[in-house]
Amino acid sequence: MMMYESLPHHYQYQEINRITLAHFAISGLCLLGALDRVDKDAVSDWVLSLQAHPSNKADLTNGEFYGFHGSPSSQLHPDDNGVLMHNGSNLASTYCALAILKAVGYNFANIDSKSILTSMRNLQQHDGSFMPIHFGAEKDLRFVYCAAAICFLLEDWSGMDRERAKAYILNCQSYDGGFGLTPGSESHGGGTYCAVASLRLMGFIEDNVLSKNTSSSIIDLPLLLSWCLQRQAADGGFQGRANKPSDTCYAFWIGSVLRMLGGYNLIDKEALRGFLLTCQSQYGGFGKCPGDLPDLYHSFYGYTAFSLLEEPGLNPLCAELGMTEFSALGI
Amino acid sequence: MESDEGDEQQQEAERLPLSQRPEWSDVTPIPQDDGPNPVVPIAYKPEFSETMSYFRAVYYSDERSSRSFQLTKEAICLNPGNYTVWHFRRQIIETLHTDLQDELAFVGRIAKSNSKNYQHHRRWVAEKLGTGAVNKELQFTKKMLSLDAKNYHAWSYRQWVLQALGGWEDELDYCQILLGEDIFNNSAWNQRYFVVTRSPLLGGLIAMRDSEVNFTIEAILGNPENESPWRYLRGLYKDDTESWINDPRISSVCLKVLSTKSNYVFALSTLLDLICHGFRPSEEFREAINALNTPDSGPLDSDLGRAICRVLECVDPLRCNYWLWRKSKLPLTVSSQ
């Protein structure tokens, strides 16, 4: 809660991603069942103030993306003719914005989805990947995930070419079963989450697929399962890659993959719980590793990890969207 | 955020506020408009707020001057994650034709203290320089990797350089060196796979497979508890399970490791996978497993697959549920081995 009210200056490096921090704080409170402490109207007003609006319909095909900014610092007021000169809105911020609006129960019918979805197509590349912003940046699975989550939340897939996105995702499956962030890169917990969650959201993997007796799957499922489970290390925590130290957040990234596939019960829950508790700080919240000071990112993922473990007092999680189930369902 | 010896850090220490610099006296800074009820407000340091306010002013007026260029440098040092600042810097570079080699040096310094966020910008500069930039870029990533041999961003950038600009000649050797320093470095194993499968100089996976299998087996025998070479070995036979189960070296390395009676978890799981894909183990395998003397209750299961699962439930208890599940999924055999 302390973090929600004010963040210390070390976070200024993350200024451009304020909305991401807000998502962690608000969705975190949601998991803890403490959303009543938040002024929902003020939050939705702030989030909506970050939306980039095209000045007219023609703008939607000018190559720019009209979504949400990460913070007021990337927004500039329109010039005297009402033209928004420089649009810094991006996919990741848009996903966070919609996640927050969902969490506070904002009526999505009031959002200008058309602009978001039409202009989003400008960000998809020929190989199926996505750029987060129109003036160029990294292209990798993180933004494919953001795109899929945005379409899912807006209940409209016109924002992306799902088949192409799927092809890109499949190219990211490594020889060891996990997924890297780009084709050829090392398999990684975050990349694997983005891959599987995107495929789930787009409808290419059925729910609880491991319990079904289908032997065919678009991805190498047995190898993926083996890779995911091998990520649980001797200390009970999950590592993001082979032969690396455990880190709180992978309990969410990898745990969620297992949950989505229907294999969460195959892990050693007690061992994981033990590890996570050593990462909990005396000030509340979680750090990356045992003994570390807490930060907003690891705290949020610490809570989501405990939600997956069905810890009493935490609301259930929708693994595909990284938010509480009841938010996702619009309850 | 660790302190570094770059001149950017020095500048910060000696920093004169922009409001006091004569060359900026004609500019009105644009403060951030957080609105009435900001969510997660950040308690900015004054130099951060001031720099960004001046940045907003020149960005808004699209002033592509050398003072703007200098300002983007300061803004980037304070917040390397800001896409907009990098983008404006590129626009200034295009307009002023500033030196691209200097730019690479600048990005290099930023990359040292902030190992994310520099990639796209660096890529843009390197593309402008073309194939002439290959050596420098490979050197740059090598430097980054000497600080952290598993730096994900450095590896993905290196892969881009190889694919876009070339320079594959020494890459397999480079992987060899890194694995020599740390055989557990999974990033280096991954890069090895990348080179073996994609290098235009090597002939492809099938041509390379034989020597790679031999290399990998040596690595396994040196450290059978190392997950990376086991995964790599399987990867060498991707999409060709038939060849995998028929290569006697695969089952042989499993047997060798089992015979040592230590660090045999991956040997067992590999053997299990082989059996599930049709490999028919000889009696030696059963004997080797018998000899393990694991604290298991009762005689060894007549079905070797089931026997392996039961051993794994004991010796890999973290994944006990998984081995139970694997056991339940084994095809029921009418006649046992």
XYZ file of C-alpha atoms in Angstrom:
668
model
C 0.000 0.000 0.000
C 2.940 2.220 0.870
C 4.160 1.834 -2.706
C 0.808 2.870 -4.118
C 0.876 6.184 -2.353
C 4.347 7.256 -3.278
C 7.421 5.652 -4.778
C 10.929 6.611 -3.694
C 13.276 8.339 -6.131
C 15.115 5.142 -7.181
C 11.998 4.417 -9.220
C 12.593 7.534 -11.346
C 14.468 5.244 -13.743
C 11.145 3.602 -14.352
C 9.252 6.851 -14.843
C 8.337 6.021 -18.395
C 6.675 2.882 -17.088
C 4.599 4.427 -14.312
C 1.514 2.723 -15.590
C 3.244 -0.632 -15.237
C 4.070 0.193 -11.644
C 0.463 1.242 -11.143
C -0.677 -2.079 -12.548
C 1.537 -3.953 -10.089
C 0.269 -1.873 -7.195
C -3.417 -2.007 -8.066
C -3.569 -5.583 -9.249
C -1.532 -6.509 -6.196
C -4.102 -4.876 -3.929
C -6.779 -6.697 -5.894
C -5.128 -10.031 -5.141
C -4.982 -9.106 -1.493
C -8.665 -8.187 -1.560
C -7.780 -4.629 -0.604
C -9.085 -2.703 -3.567
C -11.507 -0.808 -1.364
C -8.548 1.352 -0.344
C -8.266 2.694 -3.836
C -10.267 5.563 -5.269
C -11.427 3.730 -8.371
C -12.760 6.762 -10.174
C -9.536 8.702 -9.656
C -7.585 5.746 -10.961
C -9.667 5.322 -14.089
C -9.516 9.066 -14.721
C -5.740 9.011 -14.470
C -5.450 5.985 -16.731
C -7.821 7.418 -19.326
C -5.877 10.687 -19.313
C -2.974 8.664 -20.692
C -4.807 7.553 -23.794
C -3.515 8.874 -27.127
C -6.388 9.951 -29.357
C -6.113 10.360 -33.107
C -7.353 13.715 -34.322
C -9.288 12.037 -37.107
C -9.913 8.671 -38.766
C -7.132 9.118 -41.309
C -4.583 9.104 -38.518
C -5.325 5.450 -37.809
C -3.489 4.371 -40.936
C -0.592 6.788 -40.659
C 1.593 4.128 -39.069
C 1.271 5.332 -35.497
C -0.237 3.392 -32.663
C -3.005 5.058 -30.649
C -3.016 3.313 -27.289
C -1.985 4.420 -23.822
C 1.142 6.185 -22.651
C 3.248 4.849 -19.826
C 3.183 8.140 -17.991
C 2.373 11.799 -18.415
C 6.066 12.393 -19.150
C 5.728 10.888 -22.592
C 2.615 12.886 -23.351
C 2.615 16.253 -24.948
C -0.361 18.474 -25.356
C -1.727 18.920 -28.863
C -0.607 22.034 -30.696
C -2.905 24.956 -31.456
C -4.645 23.049 -34.217
C -5.459 20.199 -31.877
C -2.953 17.883 -33.557
C -1.117 15.513 -31.268
C 2.425 15.918 -32.505
C 4.360 13.169 -30.907
C 2.670 9.991 -29.841
C 4.596 7.916 -27.324
C 1.853 5.433 -26.530
C 2.922 1.800 -26.589
C 1.640 -1.771 -26.347
C 2.964 -2.616 -22.906
C 1.419 0.484 -21.351
C -1.831 -0.240 -23.164
C -1.992 -3.718 -21.704
C -1.333 -2.325 -18.214
C -3.924 0.415 -18.710
C -6.606 -2.075 -19.676
C -5.615 -4.396 -16.837
C -6.014 -1.556 -14.353
C -9.341 -0.478 -15.818
C -10.561 -4.052 -15.606
C -9.411 -4.303 -11.987
C -11.304 -1.177 -10.952
C -14.394 -2.305 -12.829
C -14.448 0.412 -15.455
C -17.096 -0.034 -18.160
C -15.186 -1.045 -21.267
C -17.991 0.106 -23.524
C -16.751 3.635 -22.830
C -13.264 2.979 -24.185
C -12.376 3.956 -27.740
C -11.357 0.417 -28.709
C -11.581 1.035 -32.427
C -8.592 3.374 -32.460
C -6.535 1.010 -30.390
C -7.326 -2.051 -32.488
C -7.060 -0.476 -35.912
C -3.779 1.259 -35.212
C -2.371 -1.786 -33.444
C -2.052 -3.568 -36.753
C 0.618 -1.031 -37.672
C 2.840 -2.581 -35.020
C 2.731 -6.170 -36.233
C 5.717 -7.197 -38.314
C 5.824 -9.454 -41.334
C 7.173 -12.363 -39.279
C 4.274 -12.063 -36.850
C 6.151 -10.331 -34.037
C 5.183 -6.945 -32.615
C 7.004 -3.702 -31.977
C 5.839 -1.976 -28.853
C 5.832 1.494 -30.413
C 5.713 2.858 -33.926
C 9.066 4.562 -33.978
C 10.955 1.377 -33.481
C 12.172 -0.660 -30.588
C 12.762 -4.293 -29.786
C 10.486 -6.859 -31.399
C 9.920 -9.913 -29.310
C 7.455 -12.192 -27.562
C 6.688 -9.705 -24.805
C 4.851 -7.502 -27.255
C 3.093 -10.397 -28.948
C 1.728 -11.172 -25.502
C 0.670 -7.571 -24.897
C -1.113 -7.535 -28.252
C -2.935 -10.797 -27.536
C -3.930 -9.653 -24.067
C -5.231 -6.348 -25.448
C -7.359 -8.074 -28.074
C -8.632 -10.534 -25.491
C -9.556 -7.795 -23.017
C -11.263 -5.760 -25.725
C -12.914 -8.950 -26.999
C -11.897 -8.156 -30.547
C -9.208 -9.899 -32.578
C -9.182 -7.437 -35.452
C -6.140 -5.863 -33.810
C -3.788 -8.598 -34.938
C -3.164 -11.422 -37.373
C -3.354 -14.407 -35.033
C -1.962 -16.948 -37.479
C 1.163 -14.917 -38.075
C 1.620 -14.317 -34.394
C 1.288 -18.045 -33.796
C 3.951 -18.781 -36.414
C 6.356 -16.392 -34.688
C 5.687 -17.942 -31.306
C 6.356 -21.448 -32.600
C 9.667 -20.264 -34.017
C 10.626 -19.209 -30.524
C 10.447 -22.716 -29.044
C 13.998 -23.735 -28.275
C 15.572 -27.192 -28.723
C 15.108 -27.781 -24.979
C 11.355 -27.185 -24.934
C 11.224 -23.726 -23.383
C 10.687 -20.512 -25.343
C 13.140 -17.680 -25.907
C 12.071 -14.102 -26.416
C 13.109 -14.230 -30.072
C 13.731 -17.168 -32.459
C 17.102 -18.691 -31.578
C 17.473 -17.083 -28.190
C 17.844 -19.044 -24.962
C 14.722 -20.480 -23.401
C 13.579 -18.253 -20.591
C 10.779 -18.191 -17.999
C 9.367 -14.863 -19.152
C 9.535 -15.823 -22.814
C 7.843 -19.131 -22.087
C 5.050 -17.408 -20.219
C 4.472 -14.947 -23.070
C 4.423 -17.776 -25.603
C 2.010 -20.067 -23.783
C -0.268 -17.316 -22.464
C -0.541 -15.813 -25.962
C -1.385 -19.177 -27.510
C -3.991 -19.753 -24.794
C -5.556 -16.319 -25.230
C -5.648 -16.687 -29.000
C -7.349 -20.052 -28.647
C -4.584 -22.246 -30.033
C -4.121 -24.345 -26.901
C -7.123 -25.755 -25.103
C -7.635 -25.432 -21.388
C -5.907 -28.017 -19.212
C -4.354 -29.634 -22.269
C -2.186 -32.088 -20.269
C -5.201 -33.881 -18.932
C -6.581 -34.439 -22.404
C -5.336 -37.426 -24.302
C -4.499 -35.560 -27.467
C -1.078 -36.590 -28.680
C -0.783 -33.806 -31.161
C -0.137 -30.228 -30.243
C 1.262 -27.281 -32.133
C 4.105 -27.104 -29.631
C 6.318 -29.868 -28.219
C 4.337 -30.290 -25.052
C 6.225 -33.110 -23.269
C 9.515 -31.296 -23.746
C 8.000 -28.024 -22.545
C 6.609 -29.733 -19.459
C 9.923 -31.344 -18.643
C 11.715 -28.012 -19.081
C 9.265 -26.140 -16.869
C 9.424 -28.659 -14.053
C 13.208 -28.797 -14.183
C 13.182 -25.054 -13.422
C 12.308 -25.832 -9.789
C 15.673 -25.755 -8.093
C 17.002 -27.471 -4.994
C 16.105 -24.449 -2.841
C 12.463 -24.877 -3.860
C 12.321 -21.700 -5.913
C 12.057 -21.419 -9.668
C 14.885 -20.290 -11.931
C 14.313 -18.444 -15.184
C 16.887 -20.446 -17.139
C 18.918 -23.601 -16.599
C 21.824 -23.276 -14.178
C 20.817 -19.852 -12.901
C 19.764 -18.837 -9.400
C 16.127 -18.941 -8.294
C 14.130 -15.725 -8.330
C 10.696 -14.983 -6.845
C 9.108 -13.839 -10.092
C 9.653 -17.148 -11.898
C 7.269 -18.767 -9.452
C 4.710 -16.766 -11.379
C 6.112 -16.974 -14.923
C 6.785 -20.712 -14.841
C 4.071 -21.524 -12.314
C 1.527 -19.878 -14.590
C 2.669 -21.872 -17.593
C 2.164 -25.058 -15.613
C -1.206 -23.843 -14.387
C -2.310 -22.992 -17.947
C -1.267 -26.400 -19.233
C -2.888 -28.206 -16.327
C 0.369 -29.336 -14.728
C 0.630 -27.080 -11.681
C 0.057 -29.978 -9.299
C 3.221 -31.633 -10.540
C 5.479 -29.165 -8.714
C 6.638 -29.408 -5.113
C 4.368 -26.795 -3.568
C 5.763 -27.008 -0.064
C 9.300 -26.455 -1.284
C 8.183 -23.464 -3.348
C 6.273 -21.989 -0.473
C 9.347 -22.348 1.715
C 11.511 -20.521 -0.801
C 9.038 -17.679 -1.326
C 8.761 -17.071 2.393
C 12.505 -16.521 2.568
C 12.106 -13.819 -0.078
C 9.471 -12.011 1.890
C 10.722 -8.844 3.477
C 10.160 -7.678 7.025
C 8.709 -4.514 5.517
C 6.154 -6.518 3.579
C 6.451 -7.330 -0.082
C 9.011 -9.574 -1.769
C 12.517 -9.220 -3.122
C 14.142 -11.113 -5.952
C 16.140 -13.550 -3.803
C 16.280 -14.424 -0.116
C 17.490 -11.437 1.867
C 16.915 -8.870 -0.893
C 15.028 -5.656 -0.263
C 11.512 -5.679 -1.661
C 10.499 -4.022 -4.904
C 7.149 -3.540 -6.542
C 7.773 -5.985 -9.387
C 8.850 -8.905 -7.202
C 6.174 -8.117 -4.652
C 3.449 -8.336 -7.252
C 4.816 -11.587 -8.632
C 5.307 -12.917 -5.116
C 1.583 -12.426 -4.472
C 0.583 -13.950 -7.787
C 2.794 -16.935 -6.966
C 1.063 -17.371 -3.618
C -2.287 -17.067 -5.324
C -1.320 -19.948 -7.603
C -0.413 -21.874 -4.460
C -3.959 -21.144 -3.252
C -2.722 -19.341 -0.181
C -5.682 -18.417 2.017
C -6.490 -14.712 1.934
C -5.500 -14.232 -1.686
C -7.929 -14.017 -4.555
C -7.656 -16.565 -7.370
C -5.552 -15.629 -10.363
C -6.280 -15.752 -14.075
C -2.866 -16.992 -15.207
C -3.302 -15.964 -18.850
C -3.916 -12.333 -17.982
C -1.881 -11.857 -14.832
C -4.831 -10.489 -12.899
C -7.460 -11.793 -10.538
C -10.033 -14.095 -12.038
C -12.937 -11.958 -11.046
C -11.385 -8.889 -12.682
C -10.808 -10.861 -15.848
C -14.382 -12.031 -15.857
C -15.670 -8.539 -15.167
C -17.373 -9.405 -11.921
C 22.572 1.967 -10.909
C 26.073 0.978 -9.787
C 28.671 3.717 -9.985
C 30.915 3.605 -13.032
C 33.919 5.506 -14.334
C 32.235 6.794 -17.496
C 32.307 10.486 -18.211
C 28.534 10.513 -17.892
C 28.872 9.806 -14.163
C 31.445 12.579 -13.854
C 29.127 15.019 -15.543
C 26.389 14.183 -13.111
C 28.640 14.993 -10.173
C 29.687 18.330 -11.647
C 26.279 19.091 -13.062
C 25.185 22.645 -13.406
C 21.408 22.957 -13.372
C 20.022 23.728 -16.825
C 18.333 26.861 -15.515
C 21.799 28.230 -14.775
C 23.365 27.401 -18.117
C 23.504 30.458 -20.395
C 23.021 28.448 -23.554
C 19.601 27.383 -22.276
C 18.399 30.769 -21.089
C 16.013 31.241 -24.023
C 14.136 27.999 -23.379
C 11.078 27.652 -21.184
C 11.008 24.183 -19.635
C 7.724 22.260 -19.778
C 7.006 20.644 -16.419
C 5.314 17.286 -16.197
C 1.557 17.439 -15.954
C 0.596 14.671 -13.588
C -3.034 15.661 -13.320
C -4.986 16.092 -10.095
C -4.804 12.546 -8.758
C -1.659 10.855 -10.003
C -1.385 7.158 -9.351
C 1.956 5.897 -8.018
C 3.593 9.322 -8.099
C 7.357 9.109 -8.002
C 9.403 11.385 -5.744
C 11.754 12.637 -8.471
C 15.167 14.045 -7.790
C 15.380 17.695 -8.925
C 17.949 17.047 -11.695
C 15.665 14.384 -13.162
C 12.616 16.643 -13.222
C 14.575 19.549 -14.627
C 16.239 17.561 -17.390
C 12.964 16.065 -18.500
C 11.239 19.453 -18.449
C 13.864 20.904 -20.788
C 13.695 17.776 -22.917
C 9.983 18.197 -23.333
C 10.548 21.749 -24.494
C 12.980 20.883 -27.305
C 11.079 17.730 -28.296
C 7.856 19.665 -28.588
C 9.463 22.344 -30.715
C 11.363 19.646 -32.623
C 14.625 21.511 -32.125
C 17.357 19.311 -33.627
C 20.397 21.190 -32.472
C 23.638 20.283 -30.788
C 22.363 21.491 -27.438
C 19.357 19.176 -27.856
C 21.753 16.383 -28.739
C 23.709 16.988 -25.539
C 20.460 17.111 -23.587
C 19.355 13.717 -24.911
C 22.598 12.308 -23.578
C 21.799 13.646 -20.102
C 18.205 12.433 -20.287
C 19.316 8.980 -21.379
C 21.761 8.718 -18.516
C 18.950 9.527 -16.092
C 16.397 7.303 -17.750
C 17.751 4.890 -20.349
C 14.339 3.237 -20.580
C 12.709 6.213 -22.244
C 11.964 5.257 -25.889
C 11.043 8.805 -26.785
C 14.411 10.258 -25.855
C 16.305 7.624 -27.855
C 14.019 8.217 -30.802
C 14.558 11.966 -30.733
C 18.303 11.414 -30.482
C 18.125 9.350 -33.680
C 16.227 12.119 -35.399
C 18.926 14.587 -34.369
C 21.656 12.249 -35.616
C 19.962 12.083 -39.012
C 19.650 15.853 -39.190
C 23.088 16.800 -37.878
C 24.990 13.775 -39.254
C 26.832 13.287 -35.983
C 29.592 10.714 -35.831
C 28.266 7.167 -35.767
C 31.408 5.610 -34.301
C 31.180 8.032 -31.401
C 27.572 6.982 -31.056
C 28.532 3.343 -30.724
C 30.997 4.335 -28.025
C 28.272 6.272 -26.205
C 25.818 3.395 -26.338
C 28.592 1.116 -25.126
C 29.063 3.214 -22.011
C 25.324 3.310 -21.339
C 25.129 -0.443 -21.849
C 27.750 -1.077 -19.181
C 25.717 0.467 -16.403
C 22.341 -0.392 -17.812
C 22.240 -3.686 -19.568
C 18.799 -3.242 -21.116
C 17.271 -0.667 -23.422
C 20.261 0.160 -25.586
C 19.733 -2.532 -28.169
C 17.433 -0.985 -30.643
C 19.463 2.190 -30.812
C 22.708 0.291 -31.222
C 21.149 -1.850 -33.915
C 20.063 1.278 -35.786
C 23.577 2.730 -35.688
C 25.168 -0.585 -36.701
C 22.770 -0.964 -39.621
C 23.773 2.463 -40.857
C 27.422 1.464 -40.659
C 26.721 -1.859 -42.384
C 28.964 -4.925 -42.561
C 31.934 -2.748 -41.627
C 30.540 -2.671 -38.107
C 30.672 -6.445 -37.639
C 33.928 -6.701 -35.766
C 33.172 -3.797 -33.510
C 29.759 -5.187 -32.634
C 31.066 -8.660 -31.944
C 33.768 -7.057 -29.768
C 31.150 -5.018 -27.962
C 28.994 -8.006 -27.093
C 32.072 -9.997 -26.150
C 32.954 -7.219 -23.708
C 29.444 -7.240 -22.259
C 29.580 -11.013 -21.922
C 32.944 -10.867 -20.183
C 31.144 -8.936 -17.429
C 28.225 -11.354 -17.361
C 28.489 -14.412 -19.560
C 24.732 -14.972 -19.377
C 23.531 -11.439 -20.169
C 20.372 -12.125 -22.140
C 20.333 -8.826 -23.984
C 23.956 -9.129 -25.051
C 23.318 -12.622 -26.414
C 20.231 -11.619 -28.347
C 22.073 -8.618 -29.778
C 24.999 -10.832 -30.749
C 22.613 -13.171 -32.538
C 21.177 -10.230 -34.444
C 24.664 -9.080 -35.483
C 25.543 -12.521 -36.823
C 22.338 -12.840 -38.784
C 22.225 -9.273 -40.101
C 25.886 -8.451 -40.585
C 27.769 -11.774 -40.590
C 30.974 -12.648 -38.758
C 30.226 -16.334 -38.127
C 33.827 -17.490 -38.653
C 34.922 -17.596 -35.028
C 31.607 -18.138 -33.336
C 31.889 -21.846 -32.668
C 35.334 -21.270 -31.188
C 33.915 -18.514 -29.029
C 31.286 -20.904 -27.653
C 34.023 -23.430 -27.024
C 36.000 -20.887 -25.006
C 33.007 -19.894 -22.918
C 32.105 -23.504 -22.238
C 35.704 -24.112 -21.266
C 35.347 -21.347 -18.675
C 31.989 -22.597 -17.443
C 30.534 -25.832 -18.785
C 27.307 -24.976 -16.939
C 26.718 -21.808 -18.958
C 23.399 -22.584 -20.611
C 23.559 -19.407 -22.720
C 26.771 -20.659 -24.310
C 25.168 -24.036 -25.049
C 22.249 -22.223 -26.616
C 24.602 -20.142 -28.736
C 26.371 -23.289 -29.817
C 23.073 -24.668 -31.062
C 22.412 -21.383 -32.826
C 25.764 -21.536 -34.639
C 25.560 -25.226 -35.495
C 22.074 -24.884 -36.946
C 22.311 -21.492 -38.623
C 25.864 -20.703 -39.612
C 26.200 -20.498 -43.386
C 29.795 -21.701 -43.001
C 29.153 -24.990 -41.230
C 26.847 -27.154 -43.296
C 23.887 -27.454 -40.971
C 22.767 -29.622 -38.080
C 22.931 -33.012 -39.753
C 26.430 -32.444 -41.074
C 27.607 -31.271 -37.672
C 25.718 -33.794 -35.605
C 28.362 -36.442 -35.258
C 31.103 -34.227 -33.888
C 28.604 -32.383 -31.717
C 27.346 -35.598 -30.162
C 30.891 -36.552 -29.270
C 31.616 -33.157 -27.746
C 28.406 -33.218 -25.743
C 28.977 -36.707 -24.412
C 32.370 -35.668 -23.103
C 30.742 -32.731 -21.345
C 28.111 -35.017 -19.836
C 30.664 -37.482 -18.549
C 32.592 -34.616 -16.980
C 29.516 -33.309 -15.131
C 26.520 -35.628 -15.409
C 24.525 -33.385 -13.071
C 24.687 -30.567 -15.650
C 21.300 -30.205 -17.340
C 22.579 -28.206 -20.336
C 24.472 -30.875 -22.298
C 21.667 -33.405 -21.784
C 19.186 -30.972 -23.317
C 21.645 -30.136 -26.062
C 22.122 -33.804 -26.883
C 18.395 -34.240 -27.304
C 18.288 -31.055 -29.334
C 20.802 -32.433 -31.800
C 18.140 -34.959 -32.745
C 15.267 -32.492 -32.927
C 12.551 -33.746 -35.289
C 14.450 -37.016 -35.785
C 13.523 -39.270 -32.882
C 14.238 -42.380 -34.913
C 17.920 -41.495 -35.284
C 18.023 -40.475 -31.646
C 16.904 -43.839 -30.281
C 19.118 -45.672 -32.769
C 22.315 -43.819 -31.953
C 24.091 -46.226 -29.599
C 26.103 -43.410 -28.045
C 22.978 -41.950 -26.429
C 21.939 -45.021 -24.498
C 25.578 -45.802 -23.885
C 26.226 -42.521 -22.065
C 23.166 -43.180 -19.911
C 24.562 -46.573 -18.987
C 28.019 -45.186 -18.257
C 26.611 -42.584 -15.886
C 24.339 -45.111 -14.192
C 27.347 -47.348 -13.597
C 29.075 -44.606 -11.625
C 26.084 -44.640 -9.269
C 26.238 -40.899 -8.780
C 24.581 -37.877 -10.423
C 22.396 -40.149 -12.509
C 19.049 -38.329 -12.474
C 19.353 -37.021 -16.049
C 20.707 -40.373 -17.205
C 17.584 -42.025 -15.835
C 15.168 -39.499 -17.302
C 16.877 -39.714 -20.684
C 16.654 -43.483 -20.604
C 12.976 -43.208 -19.702
C 12.376 -40.929 -22.671
C 14.256 -43.297 -24.981
C 12.102 -46.208 -23.827
C 8.933 -44.176 -24.284
C 9.977 -43.521 -27.879
C 10.623 -47.149 -28.672
C 14.158 -47.903 -27.514
C 14.523 -51.518 -26.355
C 17.054 -51.657 -23.504
C 19.273 -54.713 -23.107
C 19.728 -56.557 -19.843
C 22.715 -54.405 -18.841
C 20.363 -51.498 -18.227
C 18.232 -53.473 -15.842
C 21.341 -54.628 -14.018
C 22.672 -51.084 -13.748
C 19.410 -49.866 -12.259
C 19.261 -52.818 -9.870
C 22.732 -51.938 -8.697
C 21.684 -48.441 -7.717
C 20.250 -49.694 -4.442
C 17.967 -46.787 -4.022
C 15.908 -46.645 -0.818
C 12.950 -48.046 -2.686
C 10.470 -50.464 -1.257
C 10.214 -53.885 -2.811
C 11.736 -55.548 -5.845
C 12.306 -53.726 -9.081
C 9.276 -53.478 -11.306
C 9.291 -55.921 -14.185
C 8.563 -53.099 -16.581
C 11.766 -51.088 -16.865
C 9.946 -47.828 -17.540
C 7.962 -48.189 -14.346
C 11.093 -49.169 -12.465
C 12.871 -46.038 -13.623
C 9.954 -43.856 -12.570
C 9.967 -45.385 -9.100
C 13.670 -44.718 -8.714
C 13.215 -41.151 -9.879
C 10.420 -40.612 -7.368
C 13.053 -41.301 -4.705
C 16.140 -39.666 -6.083
C 14.447 -36.590 -7.592
C 11.856 -35.923 -4.875
C 11.199 -32.336 -5.938
C 9.612 -33.786 -9.059
C 8.019 -36.761 -7.343
C 4.545 -35.828 -8.560
C 5.841 -35.599 -12.104
C 7.459 -39.028 -12.011
C 4.260 -40.522 -10.605
C 2.373 -38.907 -13.440
C 4.880 -40.176 -16.033
C 4.505 -43.628 -14.597
C 0.743 -43.405 -14.956
C 1.135 -42.442 -18.589
C 3.363 -45.354 -19.521
C 1.809 -47.732 -21.990
C 0.829 -50.966 -20.285
C 3.041 -53.739 -21.558
C 1.606 -57.207 -21.958
C 4.988 -58.908 -21.858
C 7.700 -57.365 -19.700
C 11.386 -56.954 -20.532
